[in-house]
mmCIF file of C-alpha atoms in Angstrom:
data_model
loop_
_atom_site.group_PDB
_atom_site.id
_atom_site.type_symbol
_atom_site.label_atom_id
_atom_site.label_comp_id
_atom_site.label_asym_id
_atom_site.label_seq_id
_atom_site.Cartn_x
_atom_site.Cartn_y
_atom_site.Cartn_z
ATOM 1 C CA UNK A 1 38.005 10.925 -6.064
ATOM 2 C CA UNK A 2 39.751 12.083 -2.949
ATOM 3 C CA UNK A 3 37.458 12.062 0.299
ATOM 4 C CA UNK A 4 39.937 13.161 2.655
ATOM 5 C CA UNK A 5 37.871 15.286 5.513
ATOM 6 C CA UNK A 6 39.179 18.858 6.307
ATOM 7 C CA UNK A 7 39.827 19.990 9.335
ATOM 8 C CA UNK A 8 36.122 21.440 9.531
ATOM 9 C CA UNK A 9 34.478 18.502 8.358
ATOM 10 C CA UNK A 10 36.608 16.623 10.672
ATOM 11 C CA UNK A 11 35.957 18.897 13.340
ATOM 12 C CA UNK A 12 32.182 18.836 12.812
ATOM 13 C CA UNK A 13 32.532 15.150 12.816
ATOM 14 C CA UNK A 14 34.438 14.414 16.053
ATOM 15 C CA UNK A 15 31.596 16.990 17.981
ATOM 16 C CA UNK A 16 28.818 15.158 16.935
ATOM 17 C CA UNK A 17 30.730 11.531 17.524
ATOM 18 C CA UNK A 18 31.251 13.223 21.438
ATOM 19 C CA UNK A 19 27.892 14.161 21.692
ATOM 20 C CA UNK A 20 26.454 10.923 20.610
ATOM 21 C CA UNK A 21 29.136 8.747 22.567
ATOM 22 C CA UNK A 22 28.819 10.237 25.894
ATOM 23 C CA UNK A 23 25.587 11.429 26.232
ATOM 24 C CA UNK A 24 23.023 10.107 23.907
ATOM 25 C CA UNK A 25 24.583 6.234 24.597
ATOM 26 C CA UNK A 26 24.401 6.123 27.931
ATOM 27 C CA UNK A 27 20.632 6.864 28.229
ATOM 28 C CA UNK A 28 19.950 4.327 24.966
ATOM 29 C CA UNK A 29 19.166 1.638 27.977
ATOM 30 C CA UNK A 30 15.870 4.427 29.371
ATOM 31 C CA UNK A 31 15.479 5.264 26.024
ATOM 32 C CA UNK A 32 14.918 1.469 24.870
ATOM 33 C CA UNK A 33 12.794 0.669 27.669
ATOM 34 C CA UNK A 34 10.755 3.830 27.617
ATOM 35 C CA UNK A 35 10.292 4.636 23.633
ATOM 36 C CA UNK A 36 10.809 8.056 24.498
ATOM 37 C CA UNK A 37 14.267 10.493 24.089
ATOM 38 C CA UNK A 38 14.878 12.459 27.389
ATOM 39 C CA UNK A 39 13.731 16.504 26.768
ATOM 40 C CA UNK A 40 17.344 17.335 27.916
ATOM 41 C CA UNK A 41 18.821 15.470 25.035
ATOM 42 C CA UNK A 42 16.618 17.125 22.756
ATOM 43 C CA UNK A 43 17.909 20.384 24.227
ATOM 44 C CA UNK A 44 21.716 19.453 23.925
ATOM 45 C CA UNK A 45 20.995 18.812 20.112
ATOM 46 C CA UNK A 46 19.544 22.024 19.755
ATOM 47 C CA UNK A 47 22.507 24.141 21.423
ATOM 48 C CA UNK A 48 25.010 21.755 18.859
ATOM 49 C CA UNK A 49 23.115 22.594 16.129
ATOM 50 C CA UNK A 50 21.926 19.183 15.012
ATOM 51 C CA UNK A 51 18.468 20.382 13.947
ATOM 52 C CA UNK A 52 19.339 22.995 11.899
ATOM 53 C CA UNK A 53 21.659 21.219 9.835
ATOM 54 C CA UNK A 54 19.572 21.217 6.342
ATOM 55 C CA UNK A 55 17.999 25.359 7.209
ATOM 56 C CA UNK A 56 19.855 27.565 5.459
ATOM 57 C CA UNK A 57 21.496 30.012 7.346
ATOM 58 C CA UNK A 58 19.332 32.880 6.389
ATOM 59 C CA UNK A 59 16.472 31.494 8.330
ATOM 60 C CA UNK A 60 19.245 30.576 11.533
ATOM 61 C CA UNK A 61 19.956 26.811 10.101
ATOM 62 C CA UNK A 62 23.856 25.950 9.196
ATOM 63 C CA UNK A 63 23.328 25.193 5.470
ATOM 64 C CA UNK A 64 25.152 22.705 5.511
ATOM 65 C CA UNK A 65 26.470 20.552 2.315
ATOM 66 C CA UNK A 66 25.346 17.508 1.722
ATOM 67 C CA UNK A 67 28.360 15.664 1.999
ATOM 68 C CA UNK A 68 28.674 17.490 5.651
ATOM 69 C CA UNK A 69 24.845 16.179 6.512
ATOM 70 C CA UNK A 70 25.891 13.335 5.500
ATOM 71 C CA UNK A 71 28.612 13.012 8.131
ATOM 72 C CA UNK A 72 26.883 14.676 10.662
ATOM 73 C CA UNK A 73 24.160 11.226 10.125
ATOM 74 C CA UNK A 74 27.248 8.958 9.926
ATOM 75 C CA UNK A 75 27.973 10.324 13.405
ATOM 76 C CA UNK A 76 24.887 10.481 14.382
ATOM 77 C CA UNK A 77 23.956 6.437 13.483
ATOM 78 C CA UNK A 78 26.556 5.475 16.348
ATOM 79 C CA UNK A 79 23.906 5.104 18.653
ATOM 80 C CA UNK A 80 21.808 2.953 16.349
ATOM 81 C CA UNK A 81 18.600 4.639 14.786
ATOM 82 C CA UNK A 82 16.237 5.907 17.778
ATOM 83 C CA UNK A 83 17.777 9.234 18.850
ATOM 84 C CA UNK A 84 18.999 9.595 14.620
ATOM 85 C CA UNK A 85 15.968 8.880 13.685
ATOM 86 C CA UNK A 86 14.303 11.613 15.320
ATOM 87 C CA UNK A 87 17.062 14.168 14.083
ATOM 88 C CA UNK A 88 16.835 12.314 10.502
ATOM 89 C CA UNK A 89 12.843 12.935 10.106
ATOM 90 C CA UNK A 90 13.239 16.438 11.225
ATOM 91 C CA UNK A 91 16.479 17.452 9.105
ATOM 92 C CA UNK A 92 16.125 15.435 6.022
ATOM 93 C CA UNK A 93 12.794 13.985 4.358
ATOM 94 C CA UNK A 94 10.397 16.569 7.092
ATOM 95 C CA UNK A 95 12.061 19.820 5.840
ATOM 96 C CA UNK A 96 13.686 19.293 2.390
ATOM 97 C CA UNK A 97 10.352 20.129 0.625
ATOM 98 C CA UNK A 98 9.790 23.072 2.301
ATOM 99 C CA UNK A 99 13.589 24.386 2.017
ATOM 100 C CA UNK A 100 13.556 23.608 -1.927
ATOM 101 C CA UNK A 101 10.317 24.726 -3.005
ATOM 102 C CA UNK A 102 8.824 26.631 -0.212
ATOM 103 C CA UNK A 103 7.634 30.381 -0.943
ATOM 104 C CA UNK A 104 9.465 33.218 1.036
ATOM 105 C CA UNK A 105 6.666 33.490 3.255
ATOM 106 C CA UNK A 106 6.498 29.715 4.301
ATOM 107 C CA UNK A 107 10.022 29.624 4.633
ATOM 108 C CA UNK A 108 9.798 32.759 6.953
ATOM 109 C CA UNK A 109 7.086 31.643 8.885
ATOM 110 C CA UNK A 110 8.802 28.085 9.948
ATOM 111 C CA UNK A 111 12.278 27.558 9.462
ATOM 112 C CA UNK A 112 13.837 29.603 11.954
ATOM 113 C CA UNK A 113 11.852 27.607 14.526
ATOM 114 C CA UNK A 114 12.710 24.715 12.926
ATOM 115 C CA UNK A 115 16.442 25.515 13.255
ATOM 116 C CA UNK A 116 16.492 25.517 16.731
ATOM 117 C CA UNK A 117 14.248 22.359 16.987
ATOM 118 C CA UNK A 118 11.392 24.594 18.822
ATOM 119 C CA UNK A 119 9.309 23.406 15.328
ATOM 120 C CA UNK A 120 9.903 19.556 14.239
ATOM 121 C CA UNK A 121 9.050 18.236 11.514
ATOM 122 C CA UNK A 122 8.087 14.757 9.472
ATOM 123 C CA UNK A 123 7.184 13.678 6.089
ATOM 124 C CA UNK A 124 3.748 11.549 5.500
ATOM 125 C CA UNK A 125 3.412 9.921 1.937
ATOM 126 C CA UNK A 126 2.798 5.951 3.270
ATOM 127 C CA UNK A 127 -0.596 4.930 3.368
ATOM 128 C CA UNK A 128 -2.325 1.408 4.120
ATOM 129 C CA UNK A 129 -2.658 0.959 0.050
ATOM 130 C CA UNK A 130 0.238 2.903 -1.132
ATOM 131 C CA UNK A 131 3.566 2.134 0.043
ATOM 132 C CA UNK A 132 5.788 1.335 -2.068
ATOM 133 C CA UNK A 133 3.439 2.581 -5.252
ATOM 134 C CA UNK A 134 3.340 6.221 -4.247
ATOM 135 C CA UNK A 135 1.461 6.593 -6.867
ATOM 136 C CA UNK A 136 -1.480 4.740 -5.136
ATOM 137 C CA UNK A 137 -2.201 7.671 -2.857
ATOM 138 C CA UNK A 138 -5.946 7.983 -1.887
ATOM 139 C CA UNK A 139 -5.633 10.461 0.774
ATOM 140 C CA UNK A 140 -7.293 13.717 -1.196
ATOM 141 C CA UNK A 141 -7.376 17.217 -1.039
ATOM 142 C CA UNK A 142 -10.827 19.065 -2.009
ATOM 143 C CA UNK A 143 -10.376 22.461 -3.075
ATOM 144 C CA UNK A 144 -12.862 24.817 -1.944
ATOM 145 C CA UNK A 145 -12.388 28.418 -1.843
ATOM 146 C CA UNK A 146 -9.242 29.751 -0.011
ATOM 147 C CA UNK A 147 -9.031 26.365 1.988
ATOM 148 C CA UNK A 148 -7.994 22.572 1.067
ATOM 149 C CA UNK A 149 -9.909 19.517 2.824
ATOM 150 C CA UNK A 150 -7.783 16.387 3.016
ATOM 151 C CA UNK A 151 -9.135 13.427 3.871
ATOM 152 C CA UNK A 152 -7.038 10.403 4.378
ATOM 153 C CA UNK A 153 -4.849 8.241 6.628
ATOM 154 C CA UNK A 154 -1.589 8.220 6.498
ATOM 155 C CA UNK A 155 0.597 5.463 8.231
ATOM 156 C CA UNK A 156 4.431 4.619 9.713
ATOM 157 C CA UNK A 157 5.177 8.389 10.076
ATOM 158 C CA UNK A 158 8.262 8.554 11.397
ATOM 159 C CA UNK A 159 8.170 11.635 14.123
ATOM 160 C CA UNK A 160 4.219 12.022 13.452
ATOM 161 C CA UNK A 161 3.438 11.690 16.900
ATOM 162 C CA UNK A 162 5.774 14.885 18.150
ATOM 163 C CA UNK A 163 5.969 16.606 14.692
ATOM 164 C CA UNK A 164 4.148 20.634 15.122
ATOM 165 C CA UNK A 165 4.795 20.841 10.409
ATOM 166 C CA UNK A 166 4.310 17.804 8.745
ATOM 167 C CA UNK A 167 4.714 17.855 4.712
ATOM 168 C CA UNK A 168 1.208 15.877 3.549
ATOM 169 C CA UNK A 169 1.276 14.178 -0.210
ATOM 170 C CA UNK A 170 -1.949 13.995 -0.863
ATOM 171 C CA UNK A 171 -4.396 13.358 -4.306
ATOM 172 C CA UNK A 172 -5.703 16.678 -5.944
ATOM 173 C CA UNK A 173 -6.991 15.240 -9.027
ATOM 174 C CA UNK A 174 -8.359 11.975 -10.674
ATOM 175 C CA UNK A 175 -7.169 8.923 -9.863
ATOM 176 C CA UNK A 176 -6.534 7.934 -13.683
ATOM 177 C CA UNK A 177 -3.513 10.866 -13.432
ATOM 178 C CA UNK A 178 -1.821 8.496 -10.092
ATOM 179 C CA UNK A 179 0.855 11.078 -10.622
ATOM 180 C CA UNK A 180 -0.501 14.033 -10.136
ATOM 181 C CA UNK A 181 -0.578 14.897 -6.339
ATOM 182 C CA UNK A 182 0.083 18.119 -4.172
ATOM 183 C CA UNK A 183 2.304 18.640 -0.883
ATOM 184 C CA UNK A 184 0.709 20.799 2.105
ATOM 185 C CA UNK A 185 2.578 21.945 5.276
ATOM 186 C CA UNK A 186 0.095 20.518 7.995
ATOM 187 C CA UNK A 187 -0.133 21.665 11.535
ATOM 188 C CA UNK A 188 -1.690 19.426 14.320
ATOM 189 C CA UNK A 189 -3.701 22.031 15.039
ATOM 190 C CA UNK A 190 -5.393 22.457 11.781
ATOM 191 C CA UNK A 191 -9.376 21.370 12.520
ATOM 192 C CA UNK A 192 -9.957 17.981 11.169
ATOM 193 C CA UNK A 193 -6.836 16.376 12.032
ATOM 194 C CA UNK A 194 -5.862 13.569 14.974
ATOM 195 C CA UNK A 195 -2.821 10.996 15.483
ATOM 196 C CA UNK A 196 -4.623 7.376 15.339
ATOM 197 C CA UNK A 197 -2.072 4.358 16.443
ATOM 198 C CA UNK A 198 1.174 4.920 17.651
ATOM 199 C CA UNK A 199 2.909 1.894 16.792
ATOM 200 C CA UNK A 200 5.018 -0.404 18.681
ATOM 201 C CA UNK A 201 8.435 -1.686 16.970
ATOM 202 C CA UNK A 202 10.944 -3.776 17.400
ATOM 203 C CA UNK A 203 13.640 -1.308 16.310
ATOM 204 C CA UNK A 204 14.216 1.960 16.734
ATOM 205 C CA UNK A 205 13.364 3.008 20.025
ATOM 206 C CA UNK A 206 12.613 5.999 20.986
ATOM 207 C CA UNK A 207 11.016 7.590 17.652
ATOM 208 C CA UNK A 208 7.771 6.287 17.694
ATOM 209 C CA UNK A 209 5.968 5.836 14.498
ATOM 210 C CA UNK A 210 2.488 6.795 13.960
ATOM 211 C CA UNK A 211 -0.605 7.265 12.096
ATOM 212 C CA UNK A 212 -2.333 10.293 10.985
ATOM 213 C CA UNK A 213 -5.515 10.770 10.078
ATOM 214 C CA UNK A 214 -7.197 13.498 8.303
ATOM 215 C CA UNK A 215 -10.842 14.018 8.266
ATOM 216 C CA UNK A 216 -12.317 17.097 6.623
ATOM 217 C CA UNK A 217 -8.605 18.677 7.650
ATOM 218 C CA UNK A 218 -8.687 22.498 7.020
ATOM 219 C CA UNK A 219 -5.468 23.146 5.046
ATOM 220 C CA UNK A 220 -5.509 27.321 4.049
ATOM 221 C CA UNK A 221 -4.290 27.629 0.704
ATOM 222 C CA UNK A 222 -1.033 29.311 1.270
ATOM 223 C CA UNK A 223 0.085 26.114 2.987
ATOM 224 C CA UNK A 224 0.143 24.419 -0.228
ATOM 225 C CA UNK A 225 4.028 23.353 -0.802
ATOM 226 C CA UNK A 226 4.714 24.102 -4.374
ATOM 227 C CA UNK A 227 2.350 24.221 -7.306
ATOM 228 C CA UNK A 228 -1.268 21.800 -7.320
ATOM 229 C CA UNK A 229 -0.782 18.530 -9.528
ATOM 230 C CA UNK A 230 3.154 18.305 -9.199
ATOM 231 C CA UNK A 231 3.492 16.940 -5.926
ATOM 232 C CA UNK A 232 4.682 13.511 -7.547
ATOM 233 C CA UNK A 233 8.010 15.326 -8.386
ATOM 234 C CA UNK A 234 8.475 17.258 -5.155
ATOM 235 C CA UNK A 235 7.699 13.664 -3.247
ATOM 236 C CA UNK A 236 11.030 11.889 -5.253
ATOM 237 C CA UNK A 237 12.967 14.619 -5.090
ATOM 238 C CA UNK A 238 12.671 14.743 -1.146
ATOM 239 C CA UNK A 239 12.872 10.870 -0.787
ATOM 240 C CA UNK A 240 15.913 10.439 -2.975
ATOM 241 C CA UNK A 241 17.622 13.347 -1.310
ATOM 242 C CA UNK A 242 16.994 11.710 1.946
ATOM 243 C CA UNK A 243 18.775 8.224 0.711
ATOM 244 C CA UNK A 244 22.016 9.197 1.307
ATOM 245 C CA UNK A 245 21.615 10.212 4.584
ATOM 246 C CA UNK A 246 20.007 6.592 5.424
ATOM 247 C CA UNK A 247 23.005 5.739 3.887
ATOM 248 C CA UNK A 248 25.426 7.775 6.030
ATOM 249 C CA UNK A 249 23.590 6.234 9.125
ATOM 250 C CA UNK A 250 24.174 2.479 8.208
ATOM 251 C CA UNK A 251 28.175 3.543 7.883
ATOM 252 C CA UNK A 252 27.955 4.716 11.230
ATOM 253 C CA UNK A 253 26.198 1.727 12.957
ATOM 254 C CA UNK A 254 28.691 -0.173 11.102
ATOM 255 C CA UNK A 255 31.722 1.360 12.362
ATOM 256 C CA UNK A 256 30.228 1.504 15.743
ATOM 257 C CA UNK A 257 29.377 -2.437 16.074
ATOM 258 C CA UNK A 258 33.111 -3.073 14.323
ATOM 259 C CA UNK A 259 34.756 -0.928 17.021
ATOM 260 C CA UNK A 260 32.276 -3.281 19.971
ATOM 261 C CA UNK A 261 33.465 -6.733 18.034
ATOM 262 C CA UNK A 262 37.058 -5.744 18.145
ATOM 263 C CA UNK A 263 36.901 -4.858 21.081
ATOM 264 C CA UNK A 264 35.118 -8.161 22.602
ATOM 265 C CA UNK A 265 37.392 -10.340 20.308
ATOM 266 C CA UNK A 266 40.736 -8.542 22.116
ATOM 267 C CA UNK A 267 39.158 -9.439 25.376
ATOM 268 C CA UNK A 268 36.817 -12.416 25.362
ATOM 269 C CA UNK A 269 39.275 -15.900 25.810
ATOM 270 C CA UNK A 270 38.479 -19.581 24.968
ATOM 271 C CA UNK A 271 40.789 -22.364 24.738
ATOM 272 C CA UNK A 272 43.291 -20.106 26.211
ATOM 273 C CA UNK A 273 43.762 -17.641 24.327
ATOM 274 C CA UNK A 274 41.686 -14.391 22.508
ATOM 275 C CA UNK A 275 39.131 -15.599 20.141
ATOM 276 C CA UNK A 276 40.384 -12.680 17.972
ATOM 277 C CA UNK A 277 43.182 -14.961 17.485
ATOM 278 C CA UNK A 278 40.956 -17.385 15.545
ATOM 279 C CA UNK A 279 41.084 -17.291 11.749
ATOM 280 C CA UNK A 280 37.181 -17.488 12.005
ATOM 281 C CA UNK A 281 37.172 -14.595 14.245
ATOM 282 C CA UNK A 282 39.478 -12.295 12.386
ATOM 283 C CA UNK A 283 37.576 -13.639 8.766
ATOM 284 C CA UNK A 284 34.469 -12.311 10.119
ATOM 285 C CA UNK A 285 35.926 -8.709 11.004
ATOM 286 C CA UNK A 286 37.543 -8.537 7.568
ATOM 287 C CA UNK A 287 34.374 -9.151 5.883
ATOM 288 C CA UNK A 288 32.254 -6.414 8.328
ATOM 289 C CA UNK A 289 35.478 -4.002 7.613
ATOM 290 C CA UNK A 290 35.205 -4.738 4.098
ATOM 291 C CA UNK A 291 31.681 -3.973 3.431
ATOM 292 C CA UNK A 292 32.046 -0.914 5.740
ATOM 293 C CA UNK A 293 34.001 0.953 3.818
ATOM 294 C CA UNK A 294 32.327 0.029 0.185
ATOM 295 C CA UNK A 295 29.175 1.559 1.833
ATOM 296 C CA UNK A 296 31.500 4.427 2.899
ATOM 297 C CA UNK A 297 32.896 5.410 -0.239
ATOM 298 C CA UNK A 298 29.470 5.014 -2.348
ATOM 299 C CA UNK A 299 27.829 7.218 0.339
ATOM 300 C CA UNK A 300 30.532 9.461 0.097
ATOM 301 C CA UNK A 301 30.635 9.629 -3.748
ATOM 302 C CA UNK A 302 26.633 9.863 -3.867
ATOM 303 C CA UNK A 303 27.070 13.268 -1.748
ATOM 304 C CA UNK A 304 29.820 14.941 -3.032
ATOM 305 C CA UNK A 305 27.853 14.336 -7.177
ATOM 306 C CA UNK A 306 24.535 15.562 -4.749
ATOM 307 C CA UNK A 307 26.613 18.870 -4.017
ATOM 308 C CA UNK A 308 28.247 19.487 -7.316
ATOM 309 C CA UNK A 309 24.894 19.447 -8.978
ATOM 310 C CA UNK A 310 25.023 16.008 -10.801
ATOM 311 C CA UNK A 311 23.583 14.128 -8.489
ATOM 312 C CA UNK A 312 22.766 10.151 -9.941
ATOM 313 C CA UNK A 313 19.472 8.767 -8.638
ATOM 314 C CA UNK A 314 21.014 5.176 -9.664
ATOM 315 C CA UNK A 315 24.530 6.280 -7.463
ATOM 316 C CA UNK A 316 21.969 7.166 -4.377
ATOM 317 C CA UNK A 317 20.213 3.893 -4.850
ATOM 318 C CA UNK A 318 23.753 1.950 -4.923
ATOM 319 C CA UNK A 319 24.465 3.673 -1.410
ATOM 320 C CA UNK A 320 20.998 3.110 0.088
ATOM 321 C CA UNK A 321 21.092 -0.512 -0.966
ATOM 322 C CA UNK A 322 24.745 -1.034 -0.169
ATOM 323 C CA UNK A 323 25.107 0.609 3.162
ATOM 324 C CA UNK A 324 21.339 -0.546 4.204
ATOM 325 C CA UNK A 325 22.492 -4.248 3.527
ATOM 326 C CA UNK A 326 25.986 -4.058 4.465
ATOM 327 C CA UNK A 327 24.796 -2.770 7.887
ATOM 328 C CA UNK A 328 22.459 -5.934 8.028
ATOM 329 C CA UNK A 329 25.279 -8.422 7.923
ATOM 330 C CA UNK A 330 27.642 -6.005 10.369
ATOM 331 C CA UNK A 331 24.600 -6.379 12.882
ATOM 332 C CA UNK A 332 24.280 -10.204 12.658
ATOM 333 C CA UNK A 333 27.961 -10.679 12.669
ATOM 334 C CA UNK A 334 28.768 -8.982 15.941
ATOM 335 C CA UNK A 335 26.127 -11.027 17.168
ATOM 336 C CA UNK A 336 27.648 -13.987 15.944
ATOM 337 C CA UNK A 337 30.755 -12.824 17.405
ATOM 338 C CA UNK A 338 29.483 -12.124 21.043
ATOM 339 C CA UNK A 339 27.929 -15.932 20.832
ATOM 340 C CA UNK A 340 25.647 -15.969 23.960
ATOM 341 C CA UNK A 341 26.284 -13.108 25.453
ATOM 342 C CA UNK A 342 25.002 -10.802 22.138
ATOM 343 C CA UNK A 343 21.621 -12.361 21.775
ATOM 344 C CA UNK A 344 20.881 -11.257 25.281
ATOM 345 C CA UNK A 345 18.756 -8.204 25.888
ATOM 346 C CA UNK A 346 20.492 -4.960 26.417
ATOM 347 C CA UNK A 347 23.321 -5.885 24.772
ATOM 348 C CA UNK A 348 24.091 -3.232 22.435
ATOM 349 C CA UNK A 349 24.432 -5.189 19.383
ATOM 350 C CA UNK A 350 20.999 -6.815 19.813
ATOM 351 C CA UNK A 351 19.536 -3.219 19.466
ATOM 352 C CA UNK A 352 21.737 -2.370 16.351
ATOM 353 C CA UNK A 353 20.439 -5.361 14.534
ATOM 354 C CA UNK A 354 17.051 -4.903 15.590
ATOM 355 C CA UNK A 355 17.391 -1.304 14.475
ATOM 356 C CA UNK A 356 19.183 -1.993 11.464
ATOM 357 C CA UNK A 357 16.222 -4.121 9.996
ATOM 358 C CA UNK A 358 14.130 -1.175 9.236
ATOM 359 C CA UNK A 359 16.701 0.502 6.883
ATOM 360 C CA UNK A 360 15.660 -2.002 4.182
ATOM 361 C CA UNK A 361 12.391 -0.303 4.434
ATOM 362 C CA UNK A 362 11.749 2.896 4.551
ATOM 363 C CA UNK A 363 12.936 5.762 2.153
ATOM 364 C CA UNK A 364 12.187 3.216 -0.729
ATOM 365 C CA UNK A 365 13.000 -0.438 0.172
ATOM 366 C CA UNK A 366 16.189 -2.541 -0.987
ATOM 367 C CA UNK A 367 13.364 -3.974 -4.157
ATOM 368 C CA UNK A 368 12.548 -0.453 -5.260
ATOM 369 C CA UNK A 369 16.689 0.387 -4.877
ATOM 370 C CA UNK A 370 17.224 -2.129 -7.123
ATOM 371 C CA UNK A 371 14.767 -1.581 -9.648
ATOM 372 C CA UNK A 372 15.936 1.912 -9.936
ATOM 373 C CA UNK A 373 19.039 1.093 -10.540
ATOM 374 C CA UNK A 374 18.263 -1.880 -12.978
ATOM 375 C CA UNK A 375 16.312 1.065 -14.876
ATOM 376 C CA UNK A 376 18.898 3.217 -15.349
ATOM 377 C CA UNK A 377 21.393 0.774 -16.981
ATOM 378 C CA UNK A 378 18.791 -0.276 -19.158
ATOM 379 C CA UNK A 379 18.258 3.499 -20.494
ATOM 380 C CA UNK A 380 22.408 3.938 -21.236
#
């Protein structure tokens, strides 16, 4: 399989790798220290595009592929996972449902403002007794005439706190059917709903995470996202489509923090002489070079099958697991590199591997990648 870029894919990639170089990295110091992205950035994302990259262009989105998403979050993982984050709960796992299964009329109503980023949007389906189990959900939705009435918290909602849509999983029938749940678009506005904590974390400044709660929320009916009872299948679908792009994040950090060790190891002397002139040195690159590009090419290759229609929820596992794990020893190696000097604070690599910690986690941990993947040789 050939992944050789063309020159628009290579163009797309090199404008996003600009904009994230020069001005999102610079600020990643205020950002850090603030937990909050500058509104100009947000603008400067908006005018390249960046949140419209999953509407489809009828509704003023690019429509783009999902190999081209996928590079667009490669690029966009450069500057670890604060600023990508945001763009990554907005353009993947917050408006995947509603692009897939959304009626004309919800599609009309939101996704041209979501193009432009005037509309973001996150995902809730973690809860404090179903993470992992999704199908441990006890946030429910009462039906009762034209309205729904969820009642629930959901928790470590990634753009929660800013999100004006956010796509709800919530219970709609018994809890002996675990997997029969519902989606609803949610506005903050709807009566009955509030942002509790908005957590603190070591990683990934600058897209707080938060919880919502829902108390009597008024949901109308025609902001139900698909049909009642087969929310379990819409939920999947939008996490496993979102894998990839975790994935295409990771390869970006990765190349990033090889491009900052090579860089050190030309420069930094001891004993007279570049330490990139040390076997040890030059072992440690090969090995962060090495599992780079593995997590490249499964990304890649979990994509491309995503865009010719055969997509392989085992291949997407492989990725998310690969890259999410590769990027885990990159990070602790360009530490190990820097000595000293990387363990101190505002030291770029220090926020990469700090970052780089929750990509284990969320969007189905490195246990439930595995287990997935386990299943699916077992069935062959």
């Amino acid at each position: 399989m050939d992944f050789e870029l063309t020159a628009e894919e290579r163009a797309l990639a090199e404008t996003v790798k600009e904009f994230v170089d020069n001005r999102v990295e610079p600020r990643m110091v205020e950002i850090e220290a603030t937990n909050q992205i500058p509104d100009e950035i947000f603008a400067e994302a908006s005018a390249l595009g960046l949140f419209g990259i999953s509407i489809p262009e009828d509704y003023g989105g690019s429509g783009l592929s999902r190999f081209s998403r996928t590079l667009v979050h490669q690029m966009l993982g450069r500057s670890g996972f604060g600023f990508a984050g945001a763009i990554a709960s907005h353009t993947g796992i917050g408006s995947d449902g509603l692009v897939s299964i959304g009626t004309e009329e919800q599609k009309r109503r939101y996704l041209p403002r979501m193009a432009t980023g005037e509309l973001r949007a996150a995902f809730a389906i973690t809860e404090p007794e179903a993470g992992s189990d999704a199908g441990g959900i006890r946030t429910k939705a009462r039906k009762q005439g034209d309205r729904y009435y969820l009642n629930g918290v959901k928790r470590f909602i990634s753009g929660g706190a800013r999100a004006g849509l956010i796509t709800v999983v919530a219970r709609t029938n018994s809890e002996q059917k675990p997997k029969e749940l519902s989606v609803f678009l949610v506005e903050p506005s709807f009566p009955g709903f509030r942002i509790g904590a908005v957590y603190d974390t070591m990683g990934t400044r600058g897209q707080p995470i938060a919880e919502l709660v829902f108390e009597d929320c008024e949901v109308p009916e025609e902001n139900r996202l698909g049909e009642e009872g087969k929310g379990w299948i819409a939920a999947m679908k939008i996490l496993n489509d979102a894998r990839p792009l975790v994935a295409g994040r990771c390869v970006g950090a990765c190349e990033r923090l090889i491009e900052i060790s090579t860089d050190y190891a030309k420069n930094r002397k001891q004993f007279g002489q570049a330490i990139g002139e040390f076997q040890a040195i030059q072992f440690m690159l090969a090995d962060m070079a090495t599992r780079t590009e593995g997590a490249r090419w499964l990304t890649y290759h979990a994509a491309t099958l995503a865009d010719q229609g055969r997509a392989k929820p085992e291949i997407i596992s492989m990725a998310k697991l690969f890259a999410s794990e590769a990027l885990a020893f990159v990070a602790d190696s360009a530490i190990q590199i820097q000595g000293g000097s990387g363990y101190v604070s505002g030291n770029p690599v220090g926020r990469f591997f700090r970052d780089a910690r929750v990509t284990r986690i969320y969007e189905g941990t490195s246990e439930i990648q595995r287990l997935i993947i386990g299943r699916a040789l077992l069935r062959r």
